[in-house]
mmCIF file of N, CA and C in Angstrom:
data_model
loop_
_atom_site.group_PDB
_atom_site.id
_atom_site.type_symbol
_atom_site.label_atom_id
_atom_site.label_comp_id
_atom_site.label_asym_id
_atom_site.label_seq_id
_atom_site.Cartn_x
_atom_site.Cartn_y
_atom_site.Cartn_z
ATOM 1 N N UNK A 1138 24.141 -18.471 8.216
ATOM 2 C CA UNK A 1138 22.893 -17.889 8.635
ATOM 3 C C UNK A 1138 22.315 -17.095 7.460
ATOM 4 N N UNK A 1139 21.020 -17.248 7.246
ATOM 5 C CA UNK A 1139 20.356 -16.568 6.144
ATOM 6 C C UNK A 1139 20.035 -15.127 6.534
ATOM 7 N N UNK A 1140 20.348 -14.205 5.653
ATOM 8 C CA UNK A 1140 20.081 -12.787 5.885
ATOM 9 C C UNK A 1140 18.838 -12.380 5.111
ATOM 10 N N UNK A 1141 18.011 -11.572 5.731
ATOM 11 C CA UNK A 1141 16.826 -11.058 5.064
ATOM 12 C C UNK A 1141 16.893 -9.542 5.081
ATOM 13 N N UNK A 1142 16.778 -8.936 3.906
ATOM 14 C CA UNK A 1142 16.784 -7.484 3.813
ATOM 15 C C UNK A 1142 15.364 -6.995 3.603
ATOM 16 N N UNK A 1143 15.058 -5.905 4.224
ATOM 17 C CA UNK A 1143 13.758 -5.281 4.064
ATOM 18 C C UNK A 1143 13.752 -4.470 2.772
ATOM 19 N N UNK A 1144 12.798 -4.725 1.917
ATOM 20 C CA UNK A 1144 12.626 -3.949 0.691
ATOM 21 C C UNK A 1144 11.647 -2.831 1.012
ATOM 22 N N UNK A 1145 12.184 -1.674 1.373
ATOM 23 C CA UNK A 1145 11.354 -0.552 1.803
ATOM 24 C C UNK A 1145 10.415 -0.086 0.697
ATOM 25 N N UNK A 1146 10.878 -0.078 -0.539
ATOM 26 C CA UNK A 1146 10.007 0.327 -1.648
ATOM 27 C C UNK A 1146 8.810 -0.602 -1.766
ATOM 28 N N UNK A 1147 9.054 -1.895 -1.627
ATOM 29 C CA UNK A 1147 7.951 -2.854 -1.692
ATOM 30 C C UNK A 1147 6.974 -2.625 -0.539
ATOM 31 N N UNK A 1148 7.494 -2.375 0.641
ATOM 32 C CA UNK A 1148 6.641 -2.142 1.803
ATOM 33 C C UNK A 1148 5.773 -0.901 1.609
ATOM 34 N N UNK A 1149 6.336 0.163 1.057
ATOM 35 C CA UNK A 1149 5.568 1.385 0.793
ATOM 36 C C UNK A 1149 4.481 1.110 -0.238
ATOM 37 N N UNK A 1150 4.843 0.450 -1.339
ATOM 38 C CA UNK A 1150 3.851 0.142 -2.378
ATOM 39 C C UNK A 1150 2.736 -0.728 -1.823
ATOM 40 N N UNK A 1151 3.090 -1.735 -1.051
ATOM 41 C CA UNK A 1151 2.084 -2.635 -0.486
ATOM 42 C C UNK A 1151 1.162 -1.893 0.468
ATOM 43 N N UNK A 1152 1.732 -1.050 1.319
ATOM 44 C CA UNK A 1152 0.917 -0.304 2.280
ATOM 45 C C UNK A 1152 -0.052 0.634 1.560
ATOM 46 N N UNK A 1153 0.445 1.364 0.578
ATOM 47 C CA UNK A 1153 -0.426 2.270 -0.176
ATOM 48 C C UNK A 1153 -1.507 1.495 -0.924
ATOM 49 N N UNK A 1154 -1.148 0.345 -1.466
ATOM 50 C CA UNK A 1154 -2.118 -0.466 -2.192
ATOM 51 C C UNK A 1154 -3.240 -0.960 -1.306
ATOM 52 N N UNK A 1155 -2.893 -1.421 -0.122
ATOM 53 C CA UNK A 1155 -3.910 -1.890 0.830
ATOM 54 C C UNK A 1155 -4.803 -0.727 1.244
ATOM 55 N N UNK A 1156 -4.201 0.425 1.488
ATOM 56 C CA UNK A 1156 -4.977 1.603 1.880
ATOM 57 C C UNK A 1156 -5.931 2.013 0.767
ATOM 58 N N UNK A 1157 -5.450 2.035 -0.470
ATOM 59 C CA UNK A 1157 -6.304 2.389 -1.601
ATOM 60 C C UNK A 1157 -7.463 1.405 -1.732
ATOM 61 N N UNK A 1158 -7.180 0.120 -1.650
ATOM 62 C CA UNK A 1158 -8.235 -0.893 -1.767
ATOM 63 C C UNK A 1158 -9.259 -0.751 -0.645
ATOM 64 N N UNK A 1159 -8.785 -0.477 0.574
ATOM 65 C CA UNK A 1159 -9.699 -0.310 1.713
ATOM 66 C C UNK A 1159 -10.599 0.901 1.511
ATOM 67 N N UNK A 1160 -10.020 2.036 1.145
ATOM 68 C CA UNK A 1160 -10.807 3.256 0.939
ATOM 69 C C UNK A 1160 -11.810 3.081 -0.197
ATOM 70 N N UNK A 1161 -11.371 2.463 -1.279
ATOM 71 C CA UNK A 1161 -12.262 2.228 -2.419
ATOM 72 C C UNK A 1161 -13.412 1.317 -2.020
ATOM 73 N N UNK A 1162 -13.089 0.244 -1.297
ATOM 74 C CA UNK A 1162 -14.113 -0.697 -0.854
ATOM 75 C C UNK A 1162 -15.101 -0.079 0.119
ATOM 76 N N UNK A 1163 -14.616 0.756 1.032
ATOM 77 C CA UNK A 1163 -15.495 1.413 1.998
ATOM 78 C C UNK A 1163 -16.517 2.309 1.311
ATOM 79 N N UNK A 1164 -16.177 2.805 0.150
ATOM 80 C CA UNK A 1164 -17.071 3.694 -0.582
ATOM 81 C C UNK A 1164 -17.880 2.956 -1.647
ATOM 82 N N UNK A 1165 -17.684 1.655 -1.731
ATOM 83 C CA UNK A 1165 -18.440 0.842 -2.678
ATOM 84 C C UNK A 1165 -18.118 1.137 -4.137
ATOM 85 N N UNK A 1166 -16.894 1.556 -4.394
ATOM 86 C CA UNK A 1166 -16.486 1.875 -5.761
ATOM 87 C C UNK A 1166 -15.716 0.716 -6.381
ATOM 88 N N UNK A 1167 -15.970 0.454 -7.634
ATOM 89 C CA UNK A 1167 -15.158 -0.492 -8.380
ATOM 90 C C UNK A 1167 -13.934 0.228 -8.924
ATOM 91 N N UNK A 1168 -12.971 -0.522 -9.378
ATOM 92 C CA UNK A 1168 -11.762 0.080 -9.938
ATOM 93 C C UNK A 1168 -12.123 0.952 -11.139
ATOM 94 N N UNK A 1169 -13.023 0.472 -11.993
ATOM 95 C CA UNK A 1169 -13.418 1.242 -13.179
ATOM 96 C C UNK A 1169 -14.077 2.560 -12.777
ATOM 97 N N UNK A 1170 -14.905 2.530 -11.730
ATOM 98 C CA UNK A 1170 -15.555 3.754 -11.246
ATOM 99 C C UNK A 1170 -14.524 4.758 -10.745
ATOM 100 N N UNK A 1171 -13.574 4.270 -9.956
ATOM 101 C CA UNK A 1171 -12.538 5.142 -9.408
ATOM 102 C C UNK A 1171 -11.648 5.696 -10.526
ATOM 103 N N UNK A 1172 -11.356 4.865 -11.505
ATOM 104 C CA UNK A 1172 -10.540 5.314 -12.638
ATOM 105 C C UNK A 1172 -11.259 6.423 -13.404
ATOM 106 N N UNK A 1173 -12.543 6.229 -13.663
ATOM 107 C CA UNK A 1173 -13.309 7.237 -14.398
ATOM 108 C C UNK A 1173 -13.401 8.544 -13.619
ATOM 109 N N UNK A 1174 -13.600 8.449 -12.317
ATOM 110 C CA UNK A 1174 -13.746 9.648 -11.485
ATOM 111 C C UNK A 1174 -12.433 10.396 -11.289
ATOM 112 N N UNK A 1175 -11.334 9.658 -11.215
ATOM 113 C CA UNK A 1175 -10.038 10.283 -10.934
ATOM 114 C C UNK A 1175 -9.258 10.640 -12.196
ATOM 115 N N UNK A 1176 -9.631 10.031 -13.316
ATOM 116 C CA UNK A 1176 -8.886 10.252 -14.554
ATOM 117 C C UNK A 1176 -7.608 9.436 -14.638
ATOM 118 N N UNK A 1177 -7.430 8.507 -13.708
ATOM 119 C CA UNK A 1177 -6.247 7.636 -13.722
ATOM 120 C C UNK A 1177 -6.592 6.325 -14.427
ATOM 121 N N UNK A 1178 -5.639 5.718 -15.112
ATOM 122 C CA UNK A 1178 -5.903 4.449 -15.795
ATOM 123 C C UNK A 1178 -6.247 3.330 -14.801
ATOM 124 N N UNK A 1179 -7.248 2.542 -15.144
ATOM 125 C CA UNK A 1179 -7.666 1.433 -14.281
ATOM 126 C C UNK A 1179 -6.519 0.447 -14.059
ATOM 127 N N UNK A 1180 -5.714 0.203 -15.082
ATOM 128 C CA UNK A 1180 -4.580 -0.720 -14.936
ATOM 129 C C UNK A 1180 -3.582 -0.215 -13.898
ATOM 130 N N UNK A 1181 -3.374 1.096 -13.874
ATOM 131 C CA UNK A 1181 -2.463 1.689 -12.886
ATOM 132 C C UNK A 1181 -3.036 1.514 -11.475
ATOM 133 N N UNK A 1182 -4.337 1.707 -11.324
ATOM 134 C CA UNK A 1182 -4.959 1.541 -10.006
ATOM 135 C C UNK A 1182 -4.892 0.084 -9.548
ATOM 136 N N UNK A 1183 -5.139 -0.846 -10.456
ATOM 137 C CA UNK A 1183 -5.032 -2.270 -10.104
ATOM 138 C C UNK A 1183 -3.602 -2.610 -9.678
ATOM 139 N N UNK A 1184 -2.628 -2.104 -10.425
ATOM 140 C CA UNK A 1184 -1.220 -2.357 -10.087
ATOM 141 C C UNK A 1184 -0.872 -1.732 -8.739
ATOM 142 N N UNK A 1185 -1.394 -0.542 -8.469
ATOM 143 C CA UNK A 1185 -1.132 0.115 -7.182
ATOM 144 C C UNK A 1185 -1.735 -0.695 -6.040
ATOM 145 N N UNK A 1186 -2.963 -1.181 -6.213
ATOM 146 C CA UNK A 1186 -3.594 -1.992 -5.168
ATOM 147 C C UNK A 1186 -2.841 -3.292 -4.941
ATOM 148 N N UNK A 1187 -2.223 -3.819 -5.974
ATOM 149 C CA UNK A 1187 -1.462 -5.068 -5.857
ATOM 150 C C UNK A 1187 -0.047 -4.832 -5.332
ATOM 151 N N UNK A 1188 0.305 -3.572 -5.099
ATOM 152 C CA UNK A 1188 1.644 -3.258 -4.602
ATOM 153 C C UNK A 1188 2.714 -3.308 -5.672
ATOM 154 N N UNK A 1189 2.301 -3.267 -6.932
ATOM 155 C CA UNK A 1189 3.250 -3.346 -8.039
ATOM 156 C C UNK A 1189 3.633 -1.976 -8.586
ATOM 157 N N UNK A 1190 2.918 -0.945 -8.161
ATOM 158 C CA UNK A 1190 3.152 0.403 -8.670
ATOM 159 C C UNK A 1190 2.973 1.392 -7.530
ATOM 160 N N UNK A 1191 3.790 2.413 -7.506
ATOM 161 C CA UNK A 1191 3.719 3.427 -6.463
ATOM 162 C C UNK A 1191 2.817 4.566 -6.912
ATOM 163 N N UNK A 1192 2.002 5.069 -6.005
ATOM 164 C CA UNK A 1192 1.164 6.223 -6.306
ATOM 165 C C UNK A 1192 2.005 7.492 -6.201
ATOM 166 N N UNK A 1193 1.980 8.300 -7.238
ATOM 167 C CA UNK A 1193 2.717 9.567 -7.224
ATOM 168 C C UNK A 1193 1.954 10.590 -6.378
ATOM 169 N N UNK A 1194 2.590 11.716 -6.123
ATOM 170 C CA UNK A 1194 1.919 12.792 -5.388
ATOM 171 C C UNK A 1194 0.657 13.225 -6.122
ATOM 172 N N UNK A 1195 0.746 13.358 -7.444
ATOM 173 C CA UNK A 1195 -0.416 13.746 -8.244
ATOM 174 C C UNK A 1195 -1.518 12.691 -8.159
ATOM 175 N N UNK A 1196 -1.144 11.413 -8.229
ATOM 176 C CA UNK A 1196 -2.128 10.326 -8.103
ATOM 177 C C UNK A 1196 -2.869 10.434 -6.775
ATOM 178 N N UNK A 1197 -2.109 10.630 -5.699
ATOM 179 C CA UNK A 1197 -2.727 10.709 -4.367
ATOM 180 C C UNK A 1197 -3.627 11.931 -4.238
ATOM 181 N N UNK A 1198 -3.245 13.039 -4.869
ATOM 182 C CA UNK A 1198 -4.095 14.244 -4.873
ATOM 183 C C UNK A 1198 -5.425 13.942 -5.563
ATOM 184 N N UNK A 1199 -5.346 13.329 -6.735
ATOM 185 C CA UNK A 1199 -6.554 13.035 -7.512
ATOM 186 C C UNK A 1199 -7.438 12.010 -6.800
ATOM 187 N N UNK A 1200 -6.814 10.969 -6.274
ATOM 188 C CA UNK A 1200 -7.582 9.944 -5.566
ATOM 189 C C UNK A 1200 -8.177 10.498 -4.279
ATOM 190 N N UNK A 1201 -7.403 11.310 -3.568
ATOM 191 C CA UNK A 1201 -7.903 11.924 -2.345
ATOM 192 C C UNK A 1201 -9.131 12.774 -2.600
ATOM 193 N N UNK A 1202 -9.125 13.531 -3.699
ATOM 194 C CA UNK A 1202 -10.270 14.374 -4.042
ATOM 195 C C UNK A 1202 -11.514 13.527 -4.311
ATOM 196 N N UNK A 1203 -11.347 12.424 -5.013
ATOM 197 C CA UNK A 1203 -12.479 11.546 -5.333
ATOM 198 C C UNK A 1203 -12.967 10.801 -4.095
ATOM 199 N N UNK A 1204 -12.031 10.317 -3.280
ATOM 200 C CA UNK A 1204 -12.385 9.508 -2.112
ATOM 201 C C UNK A 1204 -12.738 10.352 -0.887
ATOM 202 N N UNK A 1205 -12.511 11.660 -0.958
ATOM 203 C CA UNK A 1205 -12.838 12.545 0.156
ATOM 204 C C UNK A 1205 -11.876 12.428 1.323
ATOM 205 N N UNK A 1206 -10.600 12.207 1.016
ATOM 206 C CA UNK A 1206 -9.579 12.076 2.064
ATOM 207 C C UNK A 1206 -8.386 12.964 1.718
ATOM 208 N N UNK A 1207 -7.560 13.222 2.723
ATOM 209 C CA UNK A 1207 -6.318 13.956 2.495
ATOM 210 C C UNK A 1207 -5.333 13.041 1.758
ATOM 211 N N UNK A 1208 -4.583 13.577 0.818
ATOM 212 C CA UNK A 1208 -3.622 12.745 0.073
ATOM 213 C C UNK A 1208 -2.619 12.016 0.970
ATOM 214 N N UNK A 1209 -2.273 12.607 2.097
ATOM 215 C CA UNK A 1209 -1.300 11.968 2.992
ATOM 216 C C UNK A 1209 -1.878 10.785 3.760
ATOM 217 N N UNK A 1210 -3.199 10.581 3.690
ATOM 218 C CA UNK A 1210 -3.797 9.459 4.430
ATOM 219 C C UNK A 1210 -3.308 8.113 3.911
ATOM 220 N N UNK A 1211 -2.752 8.089 2.703
ATOM 221 C CA UNK A 1211 -2.242 6.831 2.160
ATOM 222 C C UNK A 1211 -1.038 6.328 2.948
ATOM 223 N N UNK A 1212 -0.449 7.209 3.771
ATOM 224 C CA UNK A 1212 0.674 6.826 4.628
ATOM 225 C C UNK A 1212 0.229 6.476 6.048
ATOM 226 N N UNK A 1213 -1.054 6.705 6.380
ATOM 227 C CA UNK A 1213 -1.532 6.414 7.736
ATOM 228 C C UNK A 1213 -1.248 4.958 8.086
ATOM 229 N N UNK A 1214 -0.697 4.742 9.244
ATOM 230 C CA UNK A 1214 -0.388 3.391 9.695
ATOM 231 C C UNK A 1214 0.882 2.816 9.100
ATOM 232 N N UNK A 1215 1.590 3.611 8.301
ATOM 233 C CA UNK A 1215 2.792 3.086 7.657
ATOM 234 C C UNK A 1215 3.856 2.683 8.667
ATOM 235 N N UNK A 1216 3.995 3.446 9.743
ATOM 236 C CA UNK A 1216 5.026 3.109 10.733
ATOM 237 C C UNK A 1216 4.760 1.735 11.353
ATOM 238 N N UNK A 1217 3.479 1.399 11.554
ATOM 239 C CA UNK A 1217 3.159 0.064 12.063
ATOM 240 C C UNK A 1217 3.572 -1.002 11.053
ATOM 241 N N UNK A 1218 3.316 -0.736 9.777
ATOM 242 C CA UNK A 1218 3.733 -1.677 8.733
ATOM 243 C C UNK A 1218 5.250 -1.794 8.683
ATOM 244 N N UNK A 1219 5.929 -0.661 8.861
ATOM 245 C CA UNK A 1219 7.388 -0.665 8.839
ATOM 246 C C UNK A 1219 7.943 -1.482 9.998
ATOM 247 N N UNK A 1220 7.384 -1.287 11.185
ATOM 248 C CA UNK A 1220 7.830 -2.078 12.337
ATOM 249 C C UNK A 1220 7.608 -3.563 12.076
ATOM 250 N N UNK A 1221 6.468 -3.906 11.483
ATOM 251 C CA UNK A 1221 6.190 -5.300 11.159
ATOM 252 C C UNK A 1221 7.165 -5.855 10.136
ATOM 253 N N UNK A 1222 7.632 -4.986 9.214
ATOM 254 C CA UNK A 1222 8.610 -5.414 8.220
ATOM 255 C C UNK A 1222 10.005 -5.556 8.796
ATOM 256 N N UNK A 1223 10.315 -4.711 9.772
ATOM 257 C CA UNK A 1223 11.643 -4.773 10.381
ATOM 258 C C UNK A 1223 11.763 -5.911 11.381
ATOM 259 N N UNK A 1224 10.680 -6.148 12.111
ATOM 260 C CA UNK A 1224 10.701 -7.180 13.141
ATOM 261 C C UNK A 1224 9.525 -8.127 12.937
ATOM 262 N N UNK A 1225 9.548 -8.876 11.834
ATOM 263 C CA UNK A 1225 8.426 -9.786 11.579
ATOM 264 C C UNK A 1225 8.380 -10.905 12.616
ATOM 265 N N UNK A 1226 7.180 -11.390 12.846
ATOM 266 C CA UNK A 1226 7.035 -12.548 13.730
ATOM 267 C C UNK A 1226 7.669 -13.721 12.995
ATOM 268 N N UNK A 1227 8.769 -14.192 13.513
ATOM 269 C CA UNK A 1227 9.517 -15.252 12.830
ATOM 270 C C UNK A 1227 10.026 -16.253 13.849
ATOM 271 N N UNK A 1228 10.599 -17.296 13.332
ATOM 272 C CA UNK A 1228 11.210 -18.301 14.184
ATOM 273 C C UNK A 1228 12.366 -17.648 14.938
ATOM 274 N N UNK A 1229 12.312 -17.702 16.253
ATOM 275 C CA UNK A 1229 13.328 -17.020 17.060
ATOM 276 C C UNK A 1229 14.409 -17.960 17.560
ATOM 277 N N UNK A 1230 14.377 -19.203 17.112
ATOM 278 C CA UNK A 1230 15.419 -20.130 17.550
ATOM 279 C C UNK A 1230 16.706 -19.848 16.792
ATOM 280 N N UNK A 1231 17.811 -20.026 17.452
ATOM 281 C CA UNK A 1231 19.111 -19.854 16.825
ATOM 282 C C UNK A 1231 19.378 -21.086 15.969
ATOM 283 N N UNK A 1232 19.942 -20.879 14.795
ATOM 284 C CA UNK A 1232 20.212 -21.993 13.885
ATOM 285 C C UNK A 1232 21.004 -23.079 14.598
ATOM 286 N N UNK A 1233 20.506 -24.294 14.508
ATOM 287 C CA UNK A 1233 21.203 -25.424 15.119
ATOM 288 C C UNK A 1233 20.802 -25.674 16.565
ATOM 289 N N UNK A 1234 20.034 -24.788 17.136
ATOM 290 C CA UNK A 1234 19.575 -24.967 18.520
ATOM 291 C C UNK A 1234 18.060 -24.912 18.550
ATOM 292 N N UNK A 1235 17.477 -25.657 19.401
ATOM 293 C CA UNK A 1235 16.020 -25.651 19.527
ATOM 294 C C UNK A 1235 15.620 -25.068 20.849
#
């Protein structure tokens, strides 16, 4: 039987990246605009949106100030994402049985 492990770090990075992209898009900001306003490198923001880089506490503070949100909002909905990662909609048949 194949075992699948949840990569919690990946799930956190992905969730924060989606949240950052959503907030940026809702405000009509490009990555370059957000980078200039926050003082963070555009490459770092692109990597964060792609789930390849984690936003530090300082990053979230700076982005929150520019986007007009609380820094902790990047975790909003994370528990739903975690539940989806722990119990993904998958094939529920037992191996060898249909």
